[in-house]
Amino acid sequence: MAKIADIIKYEGDNSTFIWKHPCEDFNALTQLIVHESQEAVFFMNGEALDVFRAGRYTLESQNIPLVGKALNRATGGETPFHCEVYFINKTVQMDLNWGTDSKVRYLEPEYGIPVEIGASGSLNLKVEDSLKLLVKLVGTMNGIAWDGSGEDFTKSLRESFRPMISTAVKSNLSAAIKENGINVLEVDEHLTELSATLKAKIEPGFGEYGLAVPNFYLTTVVLPEDDPNFAQLRELHTVALKTGMAAAEAQVTAARREAELERQTTQTEVAKREAERQVIAAQAQAEATRQAGFAEAQVMQAQGITKKDYVQAEVQKAYAEGIGKMGSGSGGSGGAGGSTMSDIIGLGVGLQAAQAMSGQINGIFGNLGAPAPDKAAGPEMRKCPKCGADIPAQSKFCLVCGEKVGTAPEDTVVCPGCGNRVPKGKFCIECGATLSTGERKCPKCGADVPAGGKFCLECGEKQE
């Protein structure tokens, strides 16, 4: 008879999914020990009676009703009985590698070029339903591990699920690439999205066996580098990239040009606004000047002063200065002649200024109480032989160019003192002798006026 077990437990490695205890003869005093992260399923006569989680159990009716009833019914609770105990590893099995057994045909959607690709990766597994896993996968086997190596394991979990993983990946990989809008040449940049899509497709298959897939990883997509179709696809992709880069550069250039135009437009607008501001400022300044002039004119009007008065005052001042220079010579015959000549020149300057501003002279003469002289009544004039300027007939020099012109013969007499021909007058302008020419007195200042003289040489008074 086989040895009757006193303690039933499993302390194997973590790579074991399911392990069947080798002893099958128990009695009511047998101890069952279940460690953390384990579950134990008790079978008797092919029926799963109970599932034990972490703890220590005695197989008796008081503690385990279902098992106790079965034992009493089969043996009376004292003699050995035949049963089976399976230990289930509830830990997550990490980094379980997988790979497709053949290439996956992928039709590139943009160019319609077919290529064949492969895939591989890893996954993590965890037992969710121990009874479902035992019933659908284990049967009467001694145990299951991922690789299934060793005489204690009769089945490999890898071999059990390899066809399902390969089929699920091959059926959904191409669709996942298209669904996520991934270029097959850039697939390595999108492994995370593809892993999530494939995990959702694979999980239901594992769930039918009481297993869960906490993590699924697609780590490699094998591209057919030696395939002519793939080389053509790569060339087309390169051309598309260059075309896209050229278009992007064109857009960047256009954007820069637009920005530059906008900047220039902004500068133009700023310059335009500045010019407008300057125009407005100039207009404001002109208006202020106009208002100031208007105010000054109003003040002048209130005071009875006009601009004509200022002009006449300036002409009178110049005329008076010319008259004032007359008679400033020293005594004696020689001095008298020089003084008389200076007086005549000064008078000529005054008369020339009076002719240049005849309008103002009219005002001046009007203010002096005498009628304004017309052109016929003015001083007799003649032309300078050098510059052609109009000069008084009595002038000995041209008032414009300074040329010595002498005097007109019809207005001169022979001085009885020096014998020179001099202008008609009371005194000779060369030697100062008295000329008997019928001189007369000025009614205003009493000075001697030469015969035919129209103005007094002393005060400028017009003679009748």
mmCIF file with all atom_site columns, C-alpha atoms in Angstrom, residues 2-8 21 23-27 29-31:
data_model
loop_
_atom_site.group_PDB
_atom_site.id
_atom_site.type_symbol
_atom_site.label_atom_id
_atom_site.label_alt_id
_atom_site.label_comp_id
_atom_site.label_asym_id
_atom_site.label_entity_id
_atom_site.label_seq_id
_atom_site.pdbx_PDB_ins_code
_atom_site.Cartn_x
_atom_site.Cartn_y
_atom_site.Cartn_z
_atom_site.occupancy
_atom_site.B_iso_or_equiv
_atom_site.pdbx_formal_charge
_atom_site.auth_seq_id
_atom_site.auth_comp_id
_atom_site.auth_asym_id
_atom_site.auth_atom_id
_atom_site.pdbx_PDB_model_num
ATOM 1  C CA . ALA A 1 2  ? 1.243  3.517  -0.800 1.00 0.00 ? 2  ALA A CA 1
ATOM 2  C CA . LYS A 1 3  ? 2.333  5.730  1.984  1.00 0.00 ? 3  LYS A CA 1
ATOM 3  C CA . ILE A 1 4  ? -0.443 7.849  3.390  1.00 0.00 ? 4  ILE A CA 1
ATOM 4  C CA . ALA A 1 5  ? 0.430  11.570 3.296  1.00 0.00 ? 5  ALA A CA 1
ATOM 5  C CA . ASP A 1 6  ? 0.297  13.529 6.539  1.00 0.00 ? 6  ASP A CA 1
ATOM 6  C CA . ILE A 1 7  ? 0.969  17.000 5.034  1.00 0.00 ? 7  ILE A CA 1
ATOM 7  C CA . ILE A 1 8  ? 0.062  18.232 1.584  1.00 0.00 ? 8  ILE A CA 1
ATOM 8  C CA . HIS A 1 21 ? 0.479  16.710 -5.646 1.00 0.00 ? 21 HIS A CA 1
ATOM 9  C CA . CYS A 1 23 ? 0.253  11.567 -3.276 1.00 0.00 ? 23 CYS A CA 1
ATOM 10 C CA . GLU A 1 24 ? -3.349 10.472 -3.772 1.00 0.00 ? 24 GLU A CA 1
ATOM 11 C CA . ASP A 1 25 ? -4.065 8.580  -0.507 1.00 0.00 ? 25 ASP A CA 1
ATOM 12 C CA . PHE A 1 26 ? -5.328 10.686 2.408  1.00 0.00 ? 26 PHE A CA 1
ATOM 13 C CA . ASN A 1 27 ? -7.240 10.284 5.633  1.00 0.00 ? 27 ASN A CA 1
ATOM 14 C CA . LEU A 1 29 ? -6.163 13.757 9.750  1.00 0.00 ? 29 LEU A CA 1
ATOM 15 C CA . THR A 1 30 ? -4.147 14.956 6.761  1.00 0.00 ? 30 THR A CA 1
ATOM 16 C CA . GLN A 1 31 ? -2.945 18.597 6.909  1.00 0.00 ? 31 GLN A CA 1
#
